[in-house]
Coordinates of C-alpha atoms in Angstrom, one line a residue:
M1 CA -0.1 0.0 0.0
I2 CA 1.3 3.4 -0.9
W3 CA -0.2 5.8 1.5
N4 CA 0.5 9.1 -0.3
E5 CA 0.9 8.3 -4.0
K6 CA 1.2 11.9 -5.1
A7 CA 4.1 12.6 -2.5
E8 CA 5.8 9.3 -2.7
C9 CA 5.8 8.8 -6.3
M10 CA 6.2 12.2 -7.8
T11 CA 8.8 12.7 -10.5
H12 CA 12.2 13.8 -9.7
E13 CA 11.6 17.1 -11.6
E14 CA 8.6 17.8 -9.5
K15 CA 10.5 16.7 -6.4
E16 CA 13.4 19.0 -7.0
K17 CA 11.0 22.2 -7.8
L18 CA 9.3 21.3 -4.5
Q19 CA 12.5 20.9 -2.4
L20 CA 14.0 24.1 -3.6
R21 CA 10.8 26.1 -2.9
R22 CA 10.7 24.8 0.6
L23 CA 14.3 25.3 1.2
Q24 CA 14.2 28.9 0.3
K25 CA 11.3 29.4 2.6
T26 CA 13.0 27.3 5.4
V27 CA 16.2 29.4 5.2
K28 CA 14.2 32.7 5.1
V29 CA 12.0 31.7 8.2
A30 CA 15.3 30.6 10.1
Y31 CA 17.1 33.8 9.3
E32 CA 14.4 36.1 10.3
N33 CA 13.2 34.2 13.3
V34 CA 16.1 32.4 14.8
P35 CA 19.0 34.7 16.1
F36 CA 21.3 31.8 16.1
Y37 CA 20.7 31.1 12.4
R38 CA 20.8 34.8 11.6
Q39 CA 24.3 35.0 13.2
K40 CA 25.4 31.8 11.6
L41 CA 24.5 32.8 8.2
D42 CA 26.0 36.2 8.6
D43 CA 29.2 34.9 9.8
A44 CA 29.2 32.6 6.6
G45 CA 28.3 35.6 4.4
V46 CA 25.2 34.1 3.1
K47 CA 21.8 35.6 2.8
P48 CA 18.5 33.8 2.2
E49 CA 18.2 35.2 -1.3
D50 CA 21.6 33.4 -2.3
I51 CA 19.7 30.2 -2.3
K52 CA 18.8 30.0 -5.9
T53 CA 19.4 26.2 -6.7
L54 CA 19.4 23.1 -4.6
K55 CA 23.2 22.9 -5.0
D56 CA 23.4 26.4 -3.4
I57 CA 22.5 24.6 0.0
E58 CA 26.2 23.8 0.1
K59 CA 26.9 27.5 0.8
L60 CA 25.0 27.1 4.2
P61 CA 26.9 26.4 7.3
F62 CA 26.2 23.0 9.1
T63 CA 24.3 22.8 12.5
T64 CA 25.8 20.3 15.1
K65 CA 24.5 18.7 18.1
D66 CA 26.9 21.2 20.1
D67 CA 24.9 24.1 18.5
L68 CA 21.7 22.8 19.8
R69 CA 23.1 22.1 23.2
A70 CA 24.5 25.7 23.2
T71 CA 20.9 27.1 22.6
Y72 CA 19.4 24.7 25.2
P73 CA 16.4 24.5 25.7
F74 CA 14.3 26.7 23.4
G75 CA 17.0 28.6 21.4
L76 CA 16.1 27.2 18.1
F77 CA 12.3 27.8 18.2
A78 CA 11.1 29.7 15.2
V79 CA 7.8 30.5 16.5
P80 CA 6.3 32.0 19.7
Y81 CA 6.1 29.6 22.6
D82 CA 2.3 29.6 22.5
D83 CA 2.5 28.0 19.0
I84 CA 4.4 24.9 20.3
V85 CA 2.2 22.2 21.4
E86 CA 4.6 19.4 22.1
I87 CA 8.3 18.9 23.0
H88 CA 10.7 15.9 22.9
A89 CA 14.2 15.7 24.0
S90 CA 17.2 13.4 23.8
S91 CA 18.4 11.4 26.8
G92 CA 21.4 13.7 27.5
T93 CA 23.6 10.7 28.2
T94 CA 26.5 12.3 26.4
G95 CA 25.9 15.9 27.6
K96 CA 23.1 18.3 27.9
P97 CA 19.9 17.0 26.2
T98 CA 18.8 18.4 22.8
V99 CA 15.1 19.7 22.8
S100 CA 12.8 19.6 19.9
G101 CA 9.6 21.7 19.7
Y102 CA 6.5 20.9 17.5
T103 CA 3.6 23.0 16.3
K104 CA 0.4 21.5 15.4
K105 CA 1.3 21.5 11.9
D106 CA 4.6 19.9 12.6
L107 CA 2.7 17.0 14.4
D108 CA 0.5 16.6 11.3
I109 CA 3.6 16.0 9.2
W110 CA 5.0 13.6 11.7
G111 CA 1.9 11.7 11.5
E112 CA 1.8 11.8 7.9
I113 CA 5.4 10.3 7.5
I114 CA 4.8 7.6 10.0
A115 CA 1.5 6.9 8.0
R116 CA 3.7 6.3 4.9
G117 CA 5.8 4.0 6.9
L118 CA 2.9 2.0 8.0
G119 CA 1.8 1.7 4.4
M120 CA 5.4 0.5 3.6
A121 CA 4.9 -2.3 6.1
G122 CA 1.7 -3.4 4.3
A123 CA -0.6 -2.1 6.9
E124 CA -4.5 -2.0 6.5
K125 CA -6.7 0.3 8.4
N126 CA -8.1 -2.7 10.4
W127 CA -4.7 -3.7 11.6
I128 CA -3.6 -3.4 15.2
I129 CA -0.1 -1.8 16.0
Q130 CA 1.6 -3.0 19.2
N131 CA 3.7 0.1 20.0
A132 CA 6.4 -0.9 22.4
Y133 CA 8.6 2.2 22.0
G134 CA 9.0 4.2 25.1
Y135 CA 6.5 7.0 25.5
G136 CA 7.8 10.2 27.2
L137 CA 10.3 12.6 26.1
F138 CA 11.8 10.0 23.8
T139 CA 10.3 10.5 20.3
G140 CA 9.6 6.8 19.6
G141 CA 6.3 6.1 21.4
F142 CA 4.6 9.4 20.4
G143 CA 5.9 9.3 17.0
I144 CA 4.6 6.1 15.9
H145 CA 1.2 6.8 18.0
H146 CA 0.6 10.1 16.0
G147 CA 1.2 8.2 12.7
A148 CA -1.0 5.2 13.6
Y149 CA -3.7 7.8 14.5
R150 CA -3.4 9.4 11.3
F151 CA -3.4 6.1 9.3
G152 CA -6.5 5.1 11.1
A153 CA -5.3 1.8 12.7
M154 CA -5.7 0.7 16.1
T155 CA -2.8 1.5 18.5
V156 CA -2.0 -0.5 21.6
P157 CA 0.3 1.8 23.4
M158 CA 2.4 -0.6 25.4
S159 CA 5.7 1.6 25.7
A160 CA 8.7 -0.4 26.4
G161 CA 9.0 -3.1 28.9
N162 CA 6.5 -5.4 30.7
T163 CA 7.5 -8.3 28.5
Q164 CA 5.0 -10.9 29.9
R165 CA 2.3 -8.4 29.3
Q166 CA 3.6 -7.8 25.7
L167 CA 3.4 -11.4 25.0
T168 CA -0.1 -11.6 26.5
N169 CA -1.5 -8.9 24.5
M170 CA 0.5 -10.0 21.4
Q171 CA -1.7 -13.3 21.5
D172 CA -5.1 -11.9 22.9
F173 CA -5.2 -8.9 20.7
Q174 CA -3.7 -10.6 17.6
S175 CA -1.5 -7.5 16.9
D176 CA -0.3 -7.3 13.4
I177 CA 2.6 -4.8 13.6
L178 CA 5.2 -4.7 16.5
T179 CA 7.2 -1.4 16.8
C180 CA 10.2 -1.2 19.1
T181 CA 14.2 -1.2 19.3
P182 CA 15.5 -4.4 17.2
S183 CA 17.3 -5.6 20.5
Y184 CA 14.0 -5.6 22.4
A185 CA 12.3 -7.4 19.4
M186 CA 15.0 -10.2 19.7
Y187 CA 14.3 -10.4 23.6
L188 CA 10.6 -10.5 22.9
G189 CA 11.2 -13.5 20.3
E190 CA 13.4 -15.2 22.9
S191 CA 11.0 -14.7 25.6
L192 CA 8.1 -16.0 23.3
H193 CA 10.2 -19.2 22.8
K194 CA 11.0 -19.6 26.3
A195 CA 7.3 -19.4 27.3
G196 CA 6.7 -22.3 24.8
I197 CA 4.4 -20.0 22.8
P198 CA 4.2 -21.1 19.2
L199 CA 4.2 -18.8 16.5
E200 CA 0.7 -19.9 15.2
N201 CA -0.5 -18.1 18.6
I202 CA 0.5 -14.8 17.3
N203 CA -0.4 -13.0 14.2
L204 CA 2.5 -10.4 13.6
K205 CA 3.0 -9.6 10.0
A206 CA 5.7 -6.9 10.2
G207 CA 7.9 -5.1 12.7
I208 CA 9.2 -1.7 12.5
F209 CA 12.4 -1.6 14.4
G210 CA 14.8 1.4 14.9
A211 CA 16.5 3.7 17.3
E212 CA 19.8 1.6 17.3
M213 CA 22.0 0.1 14.6
W214 CA 21.4 -3.6 13.5
T215 CA 22.6 -5.7 10.9
E216 CA 21.1 -8.0 8.1
E217 CA 22.0 -11.0 10.1
M218 CA 20.0 -9.7 13.2
R219 CA 17.0 -9.0 11.0
D220 CA 17.2 -12.7 9.9
K221 CA 17.1 -13.9 13.5
I222 CA 14.3 -11.5 14.3
E223 CA 12.2 -12.6 11.6
E224 CA 12.8 -16.3 12.3
T225 CA 12.0 -15.9 16.1
L226 CA 8.8 -13.6 15.6
G227 CA 7.7 -14.9 12.2
L228 CA 7.3 -11.3 10.7
K229 CA 9.0 -9.2 8.2
A230 CA 11.5 -6.8 9.9
L231 CA 11.8 -3.3 8.6
N232 CA 14.2 -0.7 9.5
I233 CA 13.0 2.7 10.5
Y234 CA 15.3 5.8 10.9
G235 CA 14.8 9.3 12.7
L236 CA 16.3 11.4 15.1
T237 CA 15.1 14.0 17.8
E238 CA 16.8 16.8 16.5
I239 CA 15.0 16.6 13.0
M240 CA 11.7 15.2 13.8
G241 CA 11.8 11.7 15.4
P242 CA 11.1 8.2 13.8
G243 CA 9.9 8.3 10.3
V244 CA 12.3 10.4 8.7
A245 CA 13.1 7.3 6.7
Q246 CA 11.7 3.8 6.5
E247 CA 12.0 0.5 4.6
C248 CA 9.3 -1.0 2.4
L249 CA 8.6 -4.6 2.1
E250 CA 11.3 -4.7 -0.8
Q251 CA 14.0 -4.3 2.0
D252 CA 16.1 -2.6 -0.5
G253 CA 17.1 0.6 1.1
I254 CA 15.5 3.1 3.4
H255 CA 13.0 5.5 2.0
I256 CA 13.6 9.2 3.0
S257 CA 10.5 11.4 3.0
D258 CA 12.5 13.8 1.0
D259 CA 9.8 16.3 0.4
H260 CA 10.1 17.0 4.3
F261 CA 13.8 16.3 4.7
Y262 CA 16.6 17.1 2.3
P263 CA 19.6 14.7 2.5
E264 CA 23.2 15.0 1.7
I265 CA 26.2 12.7 2.3
I266 CA 29.5 14.5 3.2
D267 CA 32.9 13.4 3.9
P268 CA 33.1 13.6 7.8
E269 CA 36.6 14.7 7.8
T270 CA 36.5 17.6 5.0
G271 CA 32.7 18.4 5.0
E272 CA 32.8 18.0 1.0
V273 CA 29.6 16.7 -0.4
L274 CA 29.7 13.4 -2.0
G275 CA 27.7 11.5 -4.7
D276 CA 25.0 8.8 -4.7
D277 CA 26.5 5.4 -3.5
E278 CA 29.4 6.9 -1.9
K279 CA 29.5 6.3 1.9
G280 CA 29.7 9.3 4.3
E281 CA 27.9 11.2 7.1
L282 CA 24.3 11.9 6.6
V283 CA 23.4 15.5 6.7
L284 CA 19.6 16.5 6.8
T285 CA 17.9 19.9 6.4
T286 CA 14.2 20.2 7.5
L287 CA 12.0 21.5 4.6
T288 CA 8.6 22.0 6.2
R289 CA 9.1 22.2 10.1
E290 CA 7.7 25.3 11.6
G291 CA 8.6 25.1 15.4
M292 CA 12.2 24.2 14.9
P293 CA 13.6 24.4 11.4
V294 CA 17.2 22.7 11.3
I295 CA 19.6 23.5 8.5
R296 CA 22.4 21.0 7.5
F297 CA 22.3 19.0 10.6
R298 CA 25.3 16.7 10.9
T299 CA 23.8 13.4 12.3
K300 CA 27.2 11.7 12.5
D301 CA 25.4 8.6 11.0
L302 CA 27.3 6.9 8.3
T303 CA 25.3 5.7 5.2
S304 CA 25.2 6.4 1.5
L305 CA 22.4 7.7 -0.8
M306 CA 21.3 5.1 -3.4
S307 CA 21.0 5.7 -7.1
G308 CA 17.9 4.5 -8.9
D309 CA 14.3 3.9 -7.7
C310 CA 12.9 1.2 -5.6
A311 CA 10.9 -1.6 -7.3
C312 CA 7.9 -0.8 -5.0
G313 CA 7.1 2.3 -7.2
R314 CA 8.1 5.0 -4.8
T315 CA 10.6 7.5 -6.1
T316 CA 11.7 8.9 -2.8
K317 CA 15.4 9.0 -2.2
R318 CA 16.7 5.7 -0.4
M319 CA 19.8 5.5 1.9
T320 CA 21.6 2.3 2.9
R321 CA 21.4 0.8 6.4
I322 CA 23.4 2.8 9.0
T323 CA 26.7 1.1 9.5
G324 CA 28.3 3.2 12.3
R325 CA 28.7 6.6 13.6
S326 CA 31.5 8.9 12.9
D327 CA 31.6 9.6 16.6
D328 CA 31.2 6.0 17.9
M329 CA 33.9 4.6 15.8
L330 CA 36.4 2.7 18.0
K331 CA 40.1 2.9 17.2
I332 CA 41.7 -0.2 18.5
K333 CA 45.3 -0.7 18.2
G334 CA 45.3 1.9 15.5
V335 CA 42.6 0.1 13.3
M336 CA 39.3 1.8 13.0
V337 CA 36.4 -0.6 14.2
F338 CA 32.7 -0.2 14.2
P339 CA 30.4 -2.2 16.5
S340 CA 28.2 -3.2 13.5
Q341 CA 31.3 -5.1 12.0
I342 CA 31.7 -7.3 15.2
E343 CA 27.9 -8.0 15.3
K344 CA 28.1 -8.9 11.5
A345 CA 31.1 -11.4 12.3
L346 CA 29.3 -12.8 15.3
L347 CA 26.1 -13.7 13.5
T348 CA 27.9 -15.7 10.8
V349 CA 28.7 -18.3 13.4
E350 CA 26.2 -20.9 14.3
G351 CA 25.4 -21.5 17.9
V352 CA 25.6 -18.0 19.1
T353 CA 22.8 -15.4 19.7
P354 CA 22.9 -11.6 18.8
N355 CA 23.3 -10.7 22.5
Y356 CA 26.8 -9.5 23.0
Q357 CA 28.9 -6.9 24.6
I358 CA 32.3 -5.4 23.4
I359 CA 34.8 -4.3 26.2
V360 CA 37.9 -2.5 25.2
S361 CA 40.5 -1.9 27.7
R362 CA 44.2 -0.8 28.0
P363 CA 45.7 -2.8 30.9
E364 CA 49.4 -2.3 29.8
L365 CA 49.5 0.5 27.3
T366 CA 48.1 -2.1 24.7
D367 CA 44.6 -2.1 23.6
V368 CA 42.5 -5.3 24.4
L369 CA 39.3 -6.2 22.6
E370 CA 37.1 -8.5 24.5
V371 CA 33.8 -9.8 23.0
K372 CA 31.3 -11.5 25.2
V373 CA 28.5 -13.2 23.5
E374 CA 25.7 -15.6 24.4
A375 CA 25.7 -19.0 23.2
T376 CA 22.5 -20.9 22.3
K377 CA 21.0 -23.4 24.9
E378 CA 22.0 -26.2 22.3
L379 CA 25.6 -25.0 22.3
F380 CA 25.9 -24.4 25.8
S381 CA 24.9 -28.0 26.9
D382 CA 27.6 -29.3 24.4
E383 CA 31.0 -30.6 25.4
V384 CA 33.9 -28.2 26.1
K385 CA 35.6 -29.1 22.9
E386 CA 32.6 -27.9 20.7
M387 CA 32.4 -24.7 22.9
E388 CA 36.2 -24.2 22.0
K389 CA 35.6 -24.9 18.3
V390 CA 32.9 -22.1 18.2
E391 CA 35.2 -19.6 20.1
K392 CA 37.9 -20.4 17.4
K393 CA 35.2 -19.7 14.7
I394 CA 34.2 -16.4 16.3
F395 CA 37.7 -15.3 16.6
D396 CA 38.5 -15.9 13.1
A397 CA 35.3 -14.2 11.9
I398 CA 36.1 -11.1 13.9
R399 CA 39.7 -11.0 12.6
S400 CA 38.5 -11.5 9.1
E401 CA 35.9 -8.6 9.4
T402 CA 38.0 -6.2 11.4
G403 CA 41.6 -7.2 11.2
I404 CA 41.9 -7.4 15.2
R405 CA 42.4 -10.2 17.3
A406 CA 39.8 -10.3 19.9
E407 CA 39.5 -12.2 23.2
V408 CA 36.3 -14.2 22.9
I409 CA 34.1 -15.3 25.9
I410 CA 31.2 -17.5 25.3
C411 CA 28.5 -16.9 27.9
E412 CA 25.6 -18.9 29.3
P413 CA 22.2 -18.1 27.6
E414 CA 20.4 -15.0 29.0
S415 CA 23.4 -14.0 31.2
L416 CA 24.4 -10.6 29.5
P417 CA 22.3 -7.5 30.6
R418 CA 19.0 -7.0 28.6
S419 CA 17.6 -3.5 27.6
E420 CA 14.1 -2.6 26.9
G421 CA 15.4 0.4 24.9
K422 CA 18.6 1.0 23.2
A423 CA 21.0 -1.8 24.0
V424 CA 24.5 -0.9 25.6
R425 CA 26.8 -2.8 23.2
V426 CA 30.1 -1.1 23.9
I427 CA 32.1 -0.4 27.1
D428 CA 35.2 1.4 26.5
E429 CA 37.3 1.3 29.6
R430 CA 40.3 3.3 28.3
N431 CA 41.4 6.3 30.0
F432 CA 42.8 8.7 27.4
E433 CA 43.4 11.6 30.0

């Protein structure tokens, strides 16, 4: 189902005209109403009237997370406070939180892009959405909720956690779509199996999973344990929330709602704009937000924009799966390593689960990479020799993927910490001060 055929299937020429018109308006509004942007553009020697083509966006300075923190909490709002009807904020675990303000029109747009995503998941209006994203300042719960309401589907506002109740409602209500983080989807699948509930007792057809990085191998595990089609959703608080982009049932790239968000890929080191199919850092500009327009926000997420259109018929720009962040890259023994590379290696080995933890330490001035991963029950009950063979396979897979030697520890099933939100995968114990 294509929710909004006019918007999602417009020709590229129509799209570019629309994007330019909206970009010019966004820059003008930001310049005239947000002192931060007026100063930033003045410092760069750029005026709103200098934006005559889409390529002129490259004249505009970037916005960073530090800029949002420096204007905390409401310094980027472009409308009076009484026009803001909802706010959300990041967790602030790595510094001061970033706050995002929404007008009624912004919430309508948010609902619209999530409704498009539900259409991409094959939803019908009589479907039931079990929403296990957290409600609150986090954008996940409310974002899906606004979209399901606009779509006209029934929402079960479960929020994160309360796993037994999740499983009960999944069976009693016969939920059609599950929405949550991929790591929690994995945990729900494990819990379903542990409780002895056969897949025939549930009715899940699709899952919309995001808010953390995951791999194709993890997708396979989730689809196997929950019996659904697992789709990737992308979003971030600073721009809107979930729904900025989402996969369709083709599972061939993540469709960006590029009539509302203008994407670019840049070299994270130089800031140079890269072409289609070149990997770099995703930069997004809001094209229709009223409450808090954001110009050229550096997401730090590493991906590429795909050339060509999707077989589903949509013409929206697609991006590849996020494979890392320019700021969460680990440098171990001088080698750049992303957690997603280690996850990918782990999931090529039979007998282990996607529950793992990466610990980096430096006990004697030399980096040590330790990878703990849970075994399946079948492997854990096998002889020691069999476990040692699997450890060797994991060691080889990680070395092949990253070039790094890792100390591998196979753990008892369900012994590593679980998360109902974003999983904590990496612990870096090194002290660089």
